[in-house]
Amino acid sequence: MLIFHLNQRMTMETQRVTAKRSLTEATERLLNKQIMMEGGSSAAYLSMASWCEMMGYENSAQFLYMHSEEERMHMLKLFHYINDAGGHALQPEITDIKHNFGSLKEVFEDTLEHEIAVTNAINELVSHCYEIKDFTTMNFLNWFVEEQREEETLARRAVELFDLIGEDGVGLWTIDKEILNLGKAAAANDADQGA
Ligand code: OFO
């Protein structure tokens, strides 16, 4: 019985490997690279959240824990797309996580830098799809294009708070509070748009 199941499974796997598909190997590779980036974002924000919590920046920690979950959701979106298109989504190995930060401002400057890098990577991916006329994947990636526009703006607004409010006196306390407000406003906006 076990042999029958194994044979059946092997037949299915062979069929899966040989089934025709429109997704090219190059696109699959690039999508897997993007999985690594989204997984890296999730891990980086989790590490930032932990540092903020440890330092007593409770609101920023909450914002970053939420953001880490969101990035994991982005990674899973790519997993399902690749597998549904006949490819194989690969769990990325994530290393080189930054655990310590010089200040709260540094956390959000790193976030902004990271979001800009992700936007550039998504744009590269879209441009590749356009060149090879893979409009199906390009259409799927449009969601990420829009998401990056919002996330880059959100990170920029967070960094701006430091100059706007100033860090002296109750400044840092206020910034910490306002950062969570920014996050909540963005989440409400996403919910309105059904994202
Ligand atoms: Fe995945 O949205 Fe930003 O990085």
CSV table of C-alpha atoms and ligand atoms in Angstrom, one decimal:
chain,number,residue,atom,x,y,z
A,1,MET,CA,0.0,0.0,0.0
A,2,LEU,CA,2.8,2.3,1.0
A,3,ILE,CA,4.7,1.5,-2.2
A,4,PHE,CA,1.5,2.3,-4.2
A,5,HIS,CA,1.3,5.7,-2.5
A,6,LEU,CA,5.0,6.4,-3.1
A,7,ASN,CA,4.7,5.5,-6.7
A,8,GLN,CA,1.6,7.6,-7.1
A,9,ARG,CA,3.3,10.5,-5.4
A,10,MET,CA,6.4,10.1,-7.6
A,11,THR,CA,4.2,10.1,-10.7
A,12,MET,CA,2.5,13.3,-9.6
A,13,GLU,CA,5.9,14.9,-8.9
A,14,THR,CA,7.2,13.9,-12.3
A,15,GLN,CA,4.1,15.3,-13.9
A,16,ARG,CA,4.5,18.6,-11.9
A,17,VAL,CA,8.1,19.0,-13.1
A,18,THR,CA,7.3,18.3,-16.7
A,19,ALA,CA,3.9,20.2,-16.9
A,20,LYS,CA,4.0,23.0,-19.3
A,21,ARG,CA,3.9,26.5,-17.9
A,22,SER,CA,4.3,30.1,-19.1
A,23,LEU,CA,6.4,31.2,-16.1
A,24,THR,CA,10.1,31.3,-17.3
A,25,GLU,CA,12.9,29.9,-15.1
A,26,ALA,CA,14.5,33.4,-15.1
A,27,THR,CA,11.2,34.9,-13.7
A,28,GLU,CA,10.9,32.2,-11.2
A,29,ARG,CA,14.5,32.9,-10.0
A,30,LEU,CA,13.7,36.6,-9.7
A,31,LEU,CA,10.5,36.0,-7.8
A,32,ASN,CA,12.4,33.7,-5.4
A,33,LYS,CA,14.9,36.5,-5.0
A,34,GLN,CA,12.0,38.8,-4.1
A,35,ILE,CA,10.8,36.2,-1.5
A,36,MET,CA,14.2,36.5,0.1
A,37,MET,CA,13.8,40.3,0.2
A,38,GLU,CA,10.4,40.2,1.8
A,39,GLY,CA,11.5,37.5,4.3
A,40,GLY,CA,14.5,39.7,5.0
A,41,SER,CA,12.2,42.7,5.6
A,42,SER,CA,10.1,40.7,8.0
A,43,ALA,CA,13.1,39.5,9.9
A,44,ALA,CA,14.7,43.0,10.0
A,45,TYR,CA,11.5,44.6,11.3
A,46,LEU,CA,11.1,41.9,13.9
A,47,SER,CA,14.6,42.6,15.1
A,48,MET,CA,13.9,46.4,15.2
A,49,ALA,CA,10.7,45.7,17.1
A,50,SER,CA,12.5,43.7,19.7
A,51,TRP,CA,15.2,46.4,20.2
A,52,CYS,CA,12.4,49.1,20.5
A,53,GLU,CA,10.5,47.0,23.0
A,54,MET,CA,13.7,46.3,25.0
A,55,MET,CA,14.5,50.1,25.0
A,56,GLY,CA,10.9,51.0,26.2
A,57,TYR,CA,9.7,52.4,22.9
A,58,GLU,CA,6.5,50.4,23.2
A,59,ASN,CA,4.6,52.2,20.4
A,60,SER,CA,7.3,51.9,17.8
A,61,ALA,CA,7.7,48.2,18.8
A,62,GLN,CA,4.0,47.6,18.2
A,63,PHE,CA,4.3,49.4,14.8
A,64,LEU,CA,7.3,47.2,13.8
A,65,TYR,CA,5.8,43.9,15.0
A,66,MET,CA,2.8,44.7,12.8
A,67,HIS,CA,5.1,45.6,9.9
A,68,SER,CA,7.0,42.4,10.3
A,69,GLU,CA,3.8,40.4,10.0
A,70,GLU,CA,2.8,42.4,6.9
A,71,GLU,CA,6.1,41.6,5.2
A,72,ARG,CA,5.7,37.9,6.0
A,73,MET,CA,2.3,38.2,4.3
A,74,HIS,CA,4.0,39.7,1.2
A,75,MET,CA,6.4,36.8,1.2
A,76,LEU,CA,3.6,34.3,1.3
A,77,LYS,CA,1.8,36.1,-1.6
A,78,LEU,CA,4.9,35.4,-3.7
A,79,PHE,CA,5.1,31.7,-2.5
A,80,HIS,CA,1.5,31.0,-3.6
A,81,TYR,CA,2.0,32.8,-6.9
A,82,ILE,CA,5.1,30.9,-7.9
A,83,ASN,CA,3.7,27.5,-6.9
A,84,ASP,CA,0.3,28.2,-8.6
A,85,ALA,CA,2.2,29.1,-11.8
A,86,GLY,CA,4.0,25.8,-11.8
A,87,GLY,CA,7.2,26.9,-10.1
A,88,HIS,CA,8.8,26.1,-6.8
A,89,ALA,CA,8.8,28.8,-4.1
A,90,LEU,CA,11.9,28.4,-1.9
A,91,GLN,CA,12.1,29.2,1.8
A,92,PRO,CA,15.0,31.7,2.0
A,93,GLU,CA,17.9,31.5,4.3
A,94,ILE,CA,18.0,34.8,6.2
A,95,THR,CA,21.3,35.9,7.8
A,96,ASP,CA,23.0,39.2,8.8
A,97,ILE,CA,20.3,40.6,10.9
A,98,LYS,CA,21.1,43.8,12.6
A,99,HIS,CA,20.2,43.5,16.3
A,100,ASN,CA,21.4,46.8,17.8
A,101,PHE,CA,20.7,50.4,16.9
A,102,GLY,CA,22.3,53.6,18.0
A,103,SER,CA,18.9,55.4,18.4
A,104,LEU,CA,15.2,55.3,17.5
A,105,LYS,CA,15.9,57.6,14.6
A,106,GLU,CA,18.4,55.1,13.2
A,107,VAL,CA,15.8,52.4,13.3
A,108,PHE,CA,13.5,54.4,11.1
A,109,GLU,CA,16.3,55.7,8.8
A,110,ASP,CA,17.2,52.0,8.2
A,111,THR,CA,13.5,51.3,7.5
A,112,LEU,CA,13.3,54.0,4.9
A,113,GLU,CA,16.6,52.8,3.3
A,114,HIS,CA,15.2,49.3,3.3
A,115,GLU,CA,11.9,50.2,1.7
A,116,ILE,CA,13.7,52.1,-1.1
A,117,ALA,CA,15.8,49.0,-1.8
A,118,VAL,CA,12.6,46.9,-2.0
A,119,THR,CA,10.9,49.4,-4.3
A,120,ASN,CA,13.9,49.3,-6.6
A,121,ALA,CA,13.9,45.4,-6.6
A,122,ILE,CA,10.2,45.4,-7.4
A,123,ASN,CA,10.7,47.8,-10.3
A,124,GLU,CA,13.5,45.6,-11.7
A,125,LEU,CA,11.2,42.6,-11.5
A,126,VAL,CA,8.4,44.5,-13.3
A,127,SER,CA,10.8,45.8,-15.9
A,128,HIS,CA,12.0,42.2,-16.5
A,129,CYS,CA,8.4,41.0,-16.9
A,130,TYR,CA,7.6,43.8,-19.3
A,131,GLU,CA,10.7,43.0,-21.5
A,132,ILE,CA,9.7,39.3,-21.8
A,133,LYS,CA,6.0,40.1,-22.2
A,134,ASP,CA,5.0,38.2,-19.1
A,135,PHE,CA,1.9,40.4,-18.4
A,136,THR,CA,0.4,37.8,-16.0
A,137,THR,CA,3.3,38.2,-13.5
A,138,MET,CA,3.4,41.9,-14.2
A,139,ASN,CA,-0.2,42.2,-13.3
A,140,PHE,CA,0.3,40.2,-10.1
A,141,LEU,CA,3.3,42.5,-9.2
A,142,ASN,CA,1.2,45.7,-9.6
A,143,TRP,CA,-0.1,45.1,-6.1
A,144,PHE,CA,3.5,45.3,-4.8
A,145,VAL,CA,4.2,48.4,-6.8
A,146,GLU,CA,1.3,50.2,-5.1
A,147,GLU,CA,2.2,48.7,-1.7
A,148,GLN,CA,5.8,50.0,-2.0
A,149,ARG,CA,4.6,53.5,-2.8
A,150,GLU,CA,2.6,53.5,0.4
A,151,GLU,CA,5.3,51.9,2.5
A,152,GLU,CA,8.0,54.2,1.3
A,153,THR,CA,5.8,57.2,2.2
A,154,LEU,CA,5.1,55.8,5.6
A,155,ALA,CA,8.8,55.2,6.4
A,156,ARG,CA,9.6,58.7,5.1
A,157,ARG,CA,6.9,60.3,7.3
A,158,ALA,CA,8.3,58.4,10.3
A,159,VAL,CA,11.8,59.8,9.7
A,160,GLU,CA,10.4,63.3,9.2
A,161,LEU,CA,8.8,63.2,12.7
A,162,PHE,CA,12.3,63.4,14.3
A,163,ASP,CA,13.0,66.8,12.7
A,164,LEU,CA,9.4,68.0,13.0
A,165,ILE,CA,9.0,67.3,16.7
A,166,GLY,CA,12.6,67.3,17.9
A,167,GLU,CA,14.0,64.6,20.3
A,168,ASP,CA,14.6,66.8,23.4
A,169,GLY,CA,12.4,66.8,26.5
A,170,VAL,CA,9.2,64.8,25.8
A,171,GLY,CA,10.1,64.8,22.1
A,172,LEU,CA,11.1,61.2,21.8
A,173,TRP,CA,8.1,60.1,23.8
A,174,THR,CA,5.8,62.1,21.4
A,175,ILE,CA,7.6,60.7,18.3
A,176,ASP,CA,7.1,57.1,19.6
A,177,LYS,CA,3.4,57.8,20.0
A,178,GLU,CA,3.1,59.4,16.6
A,179,ILE,CA,4.8,56.6,14.9
A,180,LEU,CA,2.1,54.2,16.0
A,181,ASN,CA,-0.6,56.7,14.9
A,182,LEU,CA,1.0,56.7,11.4
A,183,GLY,CA,0.9,52.9,11.3
A,184,LYS,CA,-2.7,52.8,12.4
A,185,ALA,CA,-3.7,55.4,9.8
A,186,ALA,CA,-2.0,53.3,7.1
A,187,ALA,CA,-3.6,50.1,8.3
A,188,ALA,CA,-7.1,51.8,8.3
A,189,ASN,CA,-6.4,53.0,4.8
A,190,ASP,CA,-5.4,49.5,3.7
A,191,ALA,CA,-8.6,48.1,5.2
A,192,ASP,CA,-10.7,50.7,3.4
A,193,GLN,CA,-9.1,49.6,0.1
A,194,GLY,CA,-9.5,45.9,1.0
A,195,ALA,CA,-5.7,45.3,0.8
B,1,OFO,FE1,7.0,44.1,1.3
B,1,OFO,O1,6.5,45.8,1.5
B,1,OFO,FE2,7.8,47.0,2.0
B,1,OFO,O2,9.3,46.1,2.0
